[in-house]
Amino acid sequence: MTHLTTHILDATAGTPAVGVTVTLARLGGDTIAEATTDADGRLALGPDRLDDGDYALTFATGAYFRSRGVSSFHPIATIAFTVSGEQHLHVPLLLSPFAYSTYRGS
């Protein structure tokens, strides 16, 4: 079972991405949780523990950039990942209006 966190950095502005709505769901299933990033672009999401399985984080990137008056290409960025016994899982997102990148954080 896993505790999940994320951190979003706006690579264009060089700042944390504040106020991005993030949704956690079972892959192909129901929404588990939804929240927005804090003043540091960080968020702990979902229950205290996630069971093993496949999940998706969906980041509302288009709404984030529109709220700043910036044109963007991706209305959402969805990152699928597998939970398999980790105690903590960190899924960061490096964001720009026309690209995004992620990795398995620590």
PDB file of C-alpha atoms in Angstrom:
ATOM      1  CA  MET A   1       0.000   0.000   0.000  1.00  0.00           C
ATOM      2  CA  THR A   2       1.264   3.463  -0.943  1.00  0.00           C
ATOM      3  CA  HIS A   3       1.044   7.124   0.028  1.00  0.00           C
ATOM      4  CA  LEU A   4       1.057   9.351  -3.098  1.00  0.00           C
ATOM      5  CA  THR A   5       2.464  12.857  -3.592  1.00  0.00           C
ATOM      6  CA  THR A   6       3.114  15.077  -6.605  1.00  0.00           C
ATOM      7  CA  HIS A   7       4.982  18.311  -7.319  1.00  0.00           C
ATOM      8  CA  ILE A   8       4.451  20.440 -10.428  1.00  0.00           C
ATOM      9  CA  LEU A   9       7.012  22.935 -11.703  1.00  0.00           C
ATOM     10  CA  ASP A  10       6.179  25.435 -14.444  1.00  0.00           C
ATOM     11  CA  ALA A  11       9.363  25.314 -16.532  1.00  0.00           C
ATOM     12  CA  THR A  12       8.413  28.411 -18.520  1.00  0.00           C
ATOM     13  CA  ALA A  13       7.924  30.628 -15.477  1.00  0.00           C
ATOM     14  CA  GLY A  14      10.565  28.872 -13.379  1.00  0.00           C
ATOM     15  CA  THR A  15       8.122  28.600 -10.479  1.00  0.00           C
ATOM     16  CA  PRO A  16       5.905  26.021  -8.807  1.00  0.00           C
ATOM     17  CA  ALA A  17       2.600  25.512 -10.633  1.00  0.00           C
ATOM     18  CA  VAL A  18       0.064  26.789  -8.111  1.00  0.00           C
ATOM     19  CA  GLY A  19      -3.622  25.878  -8.311  1.00  0.00           C
ATOM     20  CA  VAL A  20      -3.442  22.969 -10.769  1.00  0.00           C
ATOM     21  CA  THR A  21      -6.327  20.556 -10.336  1.00  0.00           C
ATOM     22  CA  VAL A  22      -5.129  16.947 -10.126  1.00  0.00           C
ATOM     23  CA  THR A  23      -7.356  13.870 -10.257  1.00  0.00           C
ATOM     24  CA  LEU A  24      -6.368  10.391  -9.072  1.00  0.00           C
ATOM     25  CA  ALA A  25      -8.217   7.371 -10.467  1.00  0.00           C
ATOM     26  CA  ARG A  26      -7.809   3.665 -10.914  1.00  0.00           C
ATOM     27  CA  LEU A  27      -6.674   3.176 -14.507  1.00  0.00           C
ATOM     28  CA  GLY A  28      -9.886   2.799 -16.498  1.00  0.00           C
ATOM     29  CA  GLY A  29     -11.940   3.171 -13.317  1.00  0.00           C
ATOM     30  CA  ASP A  30     -13.562   5.578 -10.919  1.00  0.00           C
ATOM     31  CA  THR A  31     -12.059   8.748  -9.488  1.00  0.00           C
ATOM     32  CA  ILE A  32     -10.474   8.243  -6.073  1.00  0.00           C
ATOM     33  CA  ALA A  33      -9.590  11.853  -5.206  1.00  0.00           C
ATOM     34  CA  GLU A  34      -9.249  15.355  -6.650  1.00  0.00           C
ATOM     35  CA  ALA A  35      -7.453  18.400  -5.250  1.00  0.00           C
ATOM     36  CA  THR A  36      -5.342  21.405  -6.293  1.00  0.00           C
ATOM     37  CA  THR A  37      -1.666  22.115  -5.817  1.00  0.00           C
ATOM     38  CA  ASP A  38      -0.580  24.424  -2.997  1.00  0.00           C
ATOM     39  CA  ALA A  39       1.637  27.539  -3.055  1.00  0.00           C
ATOM     40  CA  ASP A  40       4.693  25.314  -3.585  1.00  0.00           C
ATOM     41  CA  GLY A  41       3.059  23.330  -6.417  1.00  0.00           C
ATOM     42  CA  ARG A  42       2.783  20.270  -4.145  1.00  0.00           C
ATOM     43  CA  LEU A  43      -0.045  17.928  -3.306  1.00  0.00           C
ATOM     44  CA  ALA A  44      -0.645  14.746  -1.317  1.00  0.00           C
ATOM     45  CA  LEU A  45      -3.567  12.980  -2.930  1.00  0.00           C
ATOM     46  CA  GLY A  46      -5.859  10.108  -2.187  1.00  0.00           C
ATOM     47  CA  PRO A  47      -6.232   7.884   0.817  1.00  0.00           C
ATOM     48  CA  ASP A  48      -3.368   7.302   3.238  1.00  0.00           C
ATOM     49  CA  ARG A  49      -2.577   4.133   1.328  1.00  0.00           C
ATOM     50  CA  LEU A  50      -3.164   2.928  -2.244  1.00  0.00           C
ATOM     51  CA  ASP A  51      -3.554  -0.771  -2.918  1.00  0.00           C
ATOM     52  CA  ASP A  52      -1.291  -2.353  -5.509  1.00  0.00           C
ATOM     53  CA  GLY A  53      -2.539  -1.836  -9.061  1.00  0.00           C
ATOM     54  CA  ASP A  54      -2.609   0.582 -11.974  1.00  0.00           C
ATOM     55  CA  TYR A  55      -3.561   4.232 -11.468  1.00  0.00           C
ATOM     56  CA  ALA A  56      -3.641   7.522 -13.386  1.00  0.00           C
ATOM     57  CA  LEU A  57      -3.002  11.089 -12.318  1.00  0.00           C
ATOM     58  CA  THR A  58      -4.683  13.644 -14.578  1.00  0.00           C
ATOM     59  CA  PHE A  59      -3.383  17.203 -14.400  1.00  0.00           C
ATOM     60  CA  ALA A  60      -5.622  20.050 -15.676  1.00  0.00           C
ATOM     61  CA  THR A  61      -2.782  21.749 -17.550  1.00  0.00           C
ATOM     62  CA  GLY A  62      -4.933  23.674 -20.048  1.00  0.00           C
ATOM     63  CA  ALA A  63      -6.990  25.351 -17.308  1.00  0.00           C
ATOM     64  CA  TYR A  64      -3.779  26.224 -15.447  1.00  0.00           C
ATOM     65  CA  PHE A  65      -2.253  27.996 -18.465  1.00  0.00           C
ATOM     66  CA  ARG A  66      -5.555  29.670 -19.486  1.00  0.00           C
ATOM     67  CA  SER A  67      -5.824  31.159 -15.995  1.00  0.00           C
ATOM     68  CA  ARG A  68      -2.440  32.801 -16.662  1.00  0.00           C
ATOM     69  CA  GLY A  69      -3.328  34.018 -20.143  1.00  0.00           C
ATOM     70  CA  VAL A  70      -0.944  31.543 -21.800  1.00  0.00           C
ATOM     71  CA  SER A  71      -1.804  29.451 -24.862  1.00  0.00           C
ATOM     72  CA  SER A  72      -1.046  25.758 -24.480  1.00  0.00           C
ATOM     73  CA  PHE A  73      -1.276  22.543 -26.471  1.00  0.00           C
ATOM     74  CA  HIS A  74      -2.270  19.892 -23.898  1.00  0.00           C
ATOM     75  CA  PRO A  75      -5.637  20.440 -22.167  1.00  0.00           C
ATOM     76  CA  ILE A  76      -4.685  17.683 -19.727  1.00  0.00           C
ATOM     77  CA  ALA A  77      -1.642  15.560 -18.970  1.00  0.00           C
ATOM     78  CA  THR A  78      -2.376  12.034 -17.779  1.00  0.00           C
ATOM     79  CA  ILE A  79       0.344   9.937 -16.207  1.00  0.00           C
ATOM     80  CA  ALA A  80      -0.359   6.242 -15.730  1.00  0.00           C
ATOM     81  CA  PHE A  81       1.687   4.317 -13.171  1.00  0.00           C
ATOM     82  CA  THR A  82       1.751   1.048 -11.259  1.00  0.00           C
ATOM     83  CA  VAL A  83       1.761   0.703  -7.483  1.00  0.00           C
ATOM     84  CA  SER A  84       3.514  -2.471  -6.352  1.00  0.00           C
ATOM     85  CA  GLY A  85       4.307  -2.460  -2.658  1.00  0.00           C
ATOM     86  CA  GLU A  86       5.918   0.977  -2.295  1.00  0.00           C
ATOM     87  CA  GLN A  87       5.393   2.799   0.999  1.00  0.00           C
ATOM     88  CA  HIS A  88       5.549   6.196  -0.729  1.00  0.00           C
ATOM     89  CA  LEU A  89       5.279   7.149  -4.379  1.00  0.00           C
ATOM     90  CA  HIS A  90       6.155  10.616  -5.700  1.00  0.00           C
ATOM     91  CA  VAL A  91       5.068  11.530  -9.254  1.00  0.00           C
ATOM     92  CA  PRO A  92       6.499  14.942 -10.241  1.00  0.00           C
ATOM     93  CA  LEU A  93       5.518  16.880 -13.361  1.00  0.00           C
ATOM     94  CA  LEU A  94       7.716  19.377 -15.200  1.00  0.00           C
ATOM     95  CA  LEU A  95       5.332  21.492 -17.247  1.00  0.00           C
ATOM     96  CA  SER A  96       5.474  23.967 -20.127  1.00  0.00           C
ATOM     97  CA  PRO A  97       2.707  25.144 -22.480  1.00  0.00           C
ATOM     98  CA  PHE A  98       3.715  22.692 -25.206  1.00  0.00           C
ATOM     99  CA  ALA A  99       5.398  19.785 -23.410  1.00  0.00           C
ATOM    100  CA  TYR A 100       5.622  17.945 -20.133  1.00  0.00           C
ATOM    101  CA  SER A 101       7.943  15.457 -18.502  1.00  0.00           C
ATOM    102  CA  THR A 102       7.735  13.155 -15.504  1.00  0.00           C
ATOM    103  CA  TYR A 103       9.762  10.560 -13.650  1.00  0.00           C
ATOM    104  CA  ARG A 104       9.479   8.354 -10.606  1.00  0.00           C
ATOM    105  CA  GLY A 105      10.475  10.638  -7.772  1.00  0.00           C
ATOM    106  CA  SER A 106      11.527   9.852  -4.246  1.00  0.00           C
TER     107      SER A 106
END
